[in-house]
PDB file of C-alpha atoms in Angstrom:
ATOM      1  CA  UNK A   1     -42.057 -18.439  19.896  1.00  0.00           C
ATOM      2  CA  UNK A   2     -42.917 -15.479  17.678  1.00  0.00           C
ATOM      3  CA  UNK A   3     -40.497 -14.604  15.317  1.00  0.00           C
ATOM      4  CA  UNK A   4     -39.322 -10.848  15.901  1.00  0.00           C
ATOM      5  CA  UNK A   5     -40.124  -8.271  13.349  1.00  0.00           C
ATOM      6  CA  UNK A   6     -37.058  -5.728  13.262  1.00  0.00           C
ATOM      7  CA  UNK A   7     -37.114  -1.949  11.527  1.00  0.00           C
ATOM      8  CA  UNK A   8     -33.597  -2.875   9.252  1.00  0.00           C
ATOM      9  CA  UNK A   9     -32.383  -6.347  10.378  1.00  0.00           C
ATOM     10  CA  UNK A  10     -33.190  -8.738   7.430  1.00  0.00           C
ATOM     11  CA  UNK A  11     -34.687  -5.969   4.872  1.00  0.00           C
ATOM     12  CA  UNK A  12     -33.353  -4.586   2.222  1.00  0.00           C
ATOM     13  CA  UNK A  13     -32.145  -0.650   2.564  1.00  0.00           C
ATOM     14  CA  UNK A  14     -31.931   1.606  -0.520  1.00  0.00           C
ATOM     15  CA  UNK A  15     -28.567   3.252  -0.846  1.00  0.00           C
ATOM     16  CA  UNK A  16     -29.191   6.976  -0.396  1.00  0.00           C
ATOM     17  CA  UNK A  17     -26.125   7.725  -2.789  1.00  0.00           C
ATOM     18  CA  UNK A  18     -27.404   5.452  -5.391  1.00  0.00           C
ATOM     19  CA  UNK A  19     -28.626   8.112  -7.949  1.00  0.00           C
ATOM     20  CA  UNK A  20     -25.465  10.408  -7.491  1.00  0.00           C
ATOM     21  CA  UNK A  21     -22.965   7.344  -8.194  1.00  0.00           C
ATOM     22  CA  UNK A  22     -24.595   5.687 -11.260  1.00  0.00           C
ATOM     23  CA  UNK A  23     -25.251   9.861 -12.968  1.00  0.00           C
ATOM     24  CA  UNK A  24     -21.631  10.379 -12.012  1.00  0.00           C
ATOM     25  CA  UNK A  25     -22.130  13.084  -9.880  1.00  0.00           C
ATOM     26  CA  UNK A  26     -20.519  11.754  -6.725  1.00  0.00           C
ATOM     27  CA  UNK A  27     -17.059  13.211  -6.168  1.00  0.00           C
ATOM     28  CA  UNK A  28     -14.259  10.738  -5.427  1.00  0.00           C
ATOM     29  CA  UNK A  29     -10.831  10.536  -4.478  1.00  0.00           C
ATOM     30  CA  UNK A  30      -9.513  10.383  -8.165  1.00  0.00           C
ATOM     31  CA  UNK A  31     -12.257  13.273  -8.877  1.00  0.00           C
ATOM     32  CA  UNK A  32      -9.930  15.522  -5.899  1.00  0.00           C
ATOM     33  CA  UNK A  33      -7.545  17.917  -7.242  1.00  0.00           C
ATOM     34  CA  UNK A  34      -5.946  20.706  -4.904  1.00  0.00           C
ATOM     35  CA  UNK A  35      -3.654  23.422  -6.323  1.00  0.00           C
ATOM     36  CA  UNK A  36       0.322  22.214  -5.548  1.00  0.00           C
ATOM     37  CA  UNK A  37      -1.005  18.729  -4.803  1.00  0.00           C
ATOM     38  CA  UNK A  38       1.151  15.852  -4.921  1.00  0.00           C
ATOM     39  CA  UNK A  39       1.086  12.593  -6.500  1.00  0.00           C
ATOM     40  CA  UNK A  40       2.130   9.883  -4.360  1.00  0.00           C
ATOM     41  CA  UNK A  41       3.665   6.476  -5.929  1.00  0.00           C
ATOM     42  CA  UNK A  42       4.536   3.312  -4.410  1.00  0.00           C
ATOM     43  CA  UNK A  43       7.543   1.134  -5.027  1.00  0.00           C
ATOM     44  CA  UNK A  44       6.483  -2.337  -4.815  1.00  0.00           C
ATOM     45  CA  UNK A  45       8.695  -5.983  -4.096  1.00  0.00           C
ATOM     46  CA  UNK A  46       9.188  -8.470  -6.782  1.00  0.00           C
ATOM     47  CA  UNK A  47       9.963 -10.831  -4.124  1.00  0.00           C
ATOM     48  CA  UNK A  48       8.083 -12.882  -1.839  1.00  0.00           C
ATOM     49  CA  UNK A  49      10.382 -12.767   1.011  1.00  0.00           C
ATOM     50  CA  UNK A  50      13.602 -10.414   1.632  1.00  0.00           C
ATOM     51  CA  UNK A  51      16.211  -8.773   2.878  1.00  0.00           C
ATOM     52  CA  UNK A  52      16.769  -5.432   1.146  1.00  0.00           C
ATOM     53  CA  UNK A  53      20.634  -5.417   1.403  1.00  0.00           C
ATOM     54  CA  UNK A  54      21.090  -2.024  -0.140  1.00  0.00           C
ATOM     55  CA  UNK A  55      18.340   1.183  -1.526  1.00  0.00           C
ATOM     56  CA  UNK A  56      19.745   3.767  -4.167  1.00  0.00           C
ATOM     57  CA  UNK A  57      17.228   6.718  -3.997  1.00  0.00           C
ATOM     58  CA  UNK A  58      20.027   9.634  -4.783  1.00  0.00           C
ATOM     59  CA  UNK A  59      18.388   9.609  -8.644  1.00  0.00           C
ATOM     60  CA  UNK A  60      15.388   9.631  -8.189  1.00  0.00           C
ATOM     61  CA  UNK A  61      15.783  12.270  -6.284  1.00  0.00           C
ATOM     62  CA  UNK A  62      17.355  14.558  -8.434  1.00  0.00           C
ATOM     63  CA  UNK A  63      15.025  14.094 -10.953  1.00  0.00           C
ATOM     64  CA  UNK A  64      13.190  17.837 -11.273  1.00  0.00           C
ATOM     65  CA  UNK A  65       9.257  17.221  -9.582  1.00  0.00           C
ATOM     66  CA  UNK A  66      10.580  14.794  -7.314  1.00  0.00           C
ATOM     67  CA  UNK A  67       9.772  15.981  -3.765  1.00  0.00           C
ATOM     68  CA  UNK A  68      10.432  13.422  -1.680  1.00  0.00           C
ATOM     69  CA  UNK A  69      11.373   9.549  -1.251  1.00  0.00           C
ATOM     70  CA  UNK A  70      10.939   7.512   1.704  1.00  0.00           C
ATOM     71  CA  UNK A  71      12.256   4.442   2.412  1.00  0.00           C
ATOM     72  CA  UNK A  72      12.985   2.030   5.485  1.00  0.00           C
ATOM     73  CA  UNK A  73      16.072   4.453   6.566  1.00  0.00           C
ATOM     74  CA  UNK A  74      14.399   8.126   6.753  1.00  0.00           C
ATOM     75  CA  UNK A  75      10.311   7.471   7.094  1.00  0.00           C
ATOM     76  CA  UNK A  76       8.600   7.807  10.247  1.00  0.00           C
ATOM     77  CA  UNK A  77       7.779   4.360  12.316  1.00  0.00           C
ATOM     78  CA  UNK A  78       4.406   3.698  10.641  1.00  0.00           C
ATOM     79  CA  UNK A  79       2.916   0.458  11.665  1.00  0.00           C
ATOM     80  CA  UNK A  80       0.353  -1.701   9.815  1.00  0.00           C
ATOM     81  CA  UNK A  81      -0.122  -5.523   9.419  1.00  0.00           C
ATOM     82  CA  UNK A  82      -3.946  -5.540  11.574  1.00  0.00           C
ATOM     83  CA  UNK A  83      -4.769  -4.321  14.361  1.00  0.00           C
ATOM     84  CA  UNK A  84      -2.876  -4.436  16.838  1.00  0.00           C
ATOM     85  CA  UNK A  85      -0.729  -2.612  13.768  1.00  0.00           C
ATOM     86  CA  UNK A  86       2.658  -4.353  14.360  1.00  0.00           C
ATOM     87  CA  UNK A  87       5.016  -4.527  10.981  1.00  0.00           C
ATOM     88  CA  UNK A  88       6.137  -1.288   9.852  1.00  0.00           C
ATOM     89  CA  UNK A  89       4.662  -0.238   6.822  1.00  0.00           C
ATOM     90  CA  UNK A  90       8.252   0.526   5.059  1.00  0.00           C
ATOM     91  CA  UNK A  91      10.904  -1.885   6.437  1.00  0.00           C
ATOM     92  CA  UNK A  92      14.252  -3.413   5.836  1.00  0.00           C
ATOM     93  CA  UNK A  93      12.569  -6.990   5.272  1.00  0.00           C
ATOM     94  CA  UNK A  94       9.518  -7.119   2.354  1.00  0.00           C
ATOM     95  CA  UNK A  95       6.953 -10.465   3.009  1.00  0.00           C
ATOM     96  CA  UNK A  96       5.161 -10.661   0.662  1.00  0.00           C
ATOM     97  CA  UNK A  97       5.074  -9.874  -3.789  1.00  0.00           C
ATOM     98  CA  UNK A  98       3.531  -6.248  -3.878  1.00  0.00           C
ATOM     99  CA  UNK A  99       4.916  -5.631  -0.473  1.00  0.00           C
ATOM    100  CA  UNK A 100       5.989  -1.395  -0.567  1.00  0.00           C
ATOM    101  CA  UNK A 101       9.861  -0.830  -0.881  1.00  0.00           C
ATOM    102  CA  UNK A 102       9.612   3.208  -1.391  1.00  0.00           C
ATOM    103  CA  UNK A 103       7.229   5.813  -1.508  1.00  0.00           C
ATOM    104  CA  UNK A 104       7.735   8.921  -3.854  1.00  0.00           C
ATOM    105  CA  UNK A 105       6.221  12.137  -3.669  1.00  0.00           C
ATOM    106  CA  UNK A 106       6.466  13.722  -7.277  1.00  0.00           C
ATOM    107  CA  UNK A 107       4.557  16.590  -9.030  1.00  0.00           C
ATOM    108  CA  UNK A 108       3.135  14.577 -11.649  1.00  0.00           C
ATOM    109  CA  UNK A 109       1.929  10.936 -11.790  1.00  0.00           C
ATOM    110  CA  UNK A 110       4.403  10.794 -14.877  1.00  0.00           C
ATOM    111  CA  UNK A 111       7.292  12.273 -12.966  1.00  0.00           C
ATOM    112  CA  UNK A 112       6.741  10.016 -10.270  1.00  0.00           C
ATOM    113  CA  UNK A 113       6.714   6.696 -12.299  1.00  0.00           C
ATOM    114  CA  UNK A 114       9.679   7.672 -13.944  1.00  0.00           C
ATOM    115  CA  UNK A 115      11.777   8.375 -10.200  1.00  0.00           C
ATOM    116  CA  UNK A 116      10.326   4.547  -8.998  1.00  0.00           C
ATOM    117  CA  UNK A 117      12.198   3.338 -12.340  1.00  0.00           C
ATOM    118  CA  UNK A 118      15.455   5.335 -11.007  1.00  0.00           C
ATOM    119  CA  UNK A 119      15.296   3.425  -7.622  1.00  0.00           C
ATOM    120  CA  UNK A 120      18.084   1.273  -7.511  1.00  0.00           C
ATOM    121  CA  UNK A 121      17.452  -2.322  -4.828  1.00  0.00           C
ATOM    122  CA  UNK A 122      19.410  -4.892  -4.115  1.00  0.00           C
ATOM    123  CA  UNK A 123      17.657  -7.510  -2.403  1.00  0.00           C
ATOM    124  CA  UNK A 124      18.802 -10.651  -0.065  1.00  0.00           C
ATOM    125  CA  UNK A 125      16.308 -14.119  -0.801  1.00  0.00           C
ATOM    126  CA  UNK A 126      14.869 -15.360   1.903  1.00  0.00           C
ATOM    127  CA  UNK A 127      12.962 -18.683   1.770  1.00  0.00           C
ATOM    128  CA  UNK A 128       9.293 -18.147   1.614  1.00  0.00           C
ATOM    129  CA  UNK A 129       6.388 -20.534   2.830  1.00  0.00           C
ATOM    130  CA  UNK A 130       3.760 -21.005   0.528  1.00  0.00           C
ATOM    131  CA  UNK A 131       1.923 -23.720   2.869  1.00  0.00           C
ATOM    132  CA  UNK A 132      -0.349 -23.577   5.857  1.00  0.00           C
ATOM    133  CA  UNK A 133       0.965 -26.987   7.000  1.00  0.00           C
ATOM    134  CA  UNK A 134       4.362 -26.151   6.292  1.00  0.00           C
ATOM    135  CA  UNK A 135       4.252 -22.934   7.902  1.00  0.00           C
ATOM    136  CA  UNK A 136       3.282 -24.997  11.684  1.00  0.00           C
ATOM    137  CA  UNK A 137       5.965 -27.481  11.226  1.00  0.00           C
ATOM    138  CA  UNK A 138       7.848 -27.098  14.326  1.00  0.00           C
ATOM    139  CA  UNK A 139      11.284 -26.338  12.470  1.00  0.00           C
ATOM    140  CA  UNK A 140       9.619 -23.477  10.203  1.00  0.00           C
TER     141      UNK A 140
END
């Protein structure tokens, strides 16, 4: 059986932007600035797995440049985790180390750093699996 000779399959293909990104002449997101933009900041968990018992965000937002915080009780029911998206993307429970907590809105990347220190968290500790096998156990 002949082996089938295809137009891209298999071959290499030049990138078309190649020139543009290596000169530095391709714009991107950083590159973006947009008079009265905002800078956007995420709080992130220390913890593997946990309950957030209780969320302080009253100074942080009274710090001046602070626009907005959202947190589990006031943002909108966005869902990722995959697709089908099913864990909301700010909720009561964090999963995993890096997991977001609180989202500022802030005039300034400064000014927003400064109202994720003022964010006061007290978190429950929930057990957390660190193993496949132990994860199927029937008890887990």
């Amino acid at each position: 059986m002949a082996k089938k000779e295809y137009r891209y399959i298999g071959k290499s293909t030049p990138r078309k932007d190649a020139f543009d990104i290596v000169t530095g002449r391709t714009k991107f997101i950083n590159d973006l600035s947009v008079s009265n933009m905002l800078c956007g900041k995420v709080l992130r968990s220390p913890h593997p797995h946990a309950l957030i018992k209780s969320i302080d965000t009253a100074e942080a937002l009274r710090l001046p440049g602070v626009k907005a915080v959202l947190t589990y009780k006031n943002a909108p029911d966005w869902k990722g985790g995959g697709v089908p998206f099913h864990v909301r993307v700010l909720d009561s429970r964090v999963r995993y180390v890096g997991d977001a907590v609180a989202l500022v809105a802030a005039e300034t990347e400064e000014i927003g750093e400064e109202a994720l220190r003022l964010i006061k968290v007290e978190y429950e500790l929930l057990p957390a699996v660190y193993d496949v096998e132990e994860a199927m156990r029937p008890d887990a």
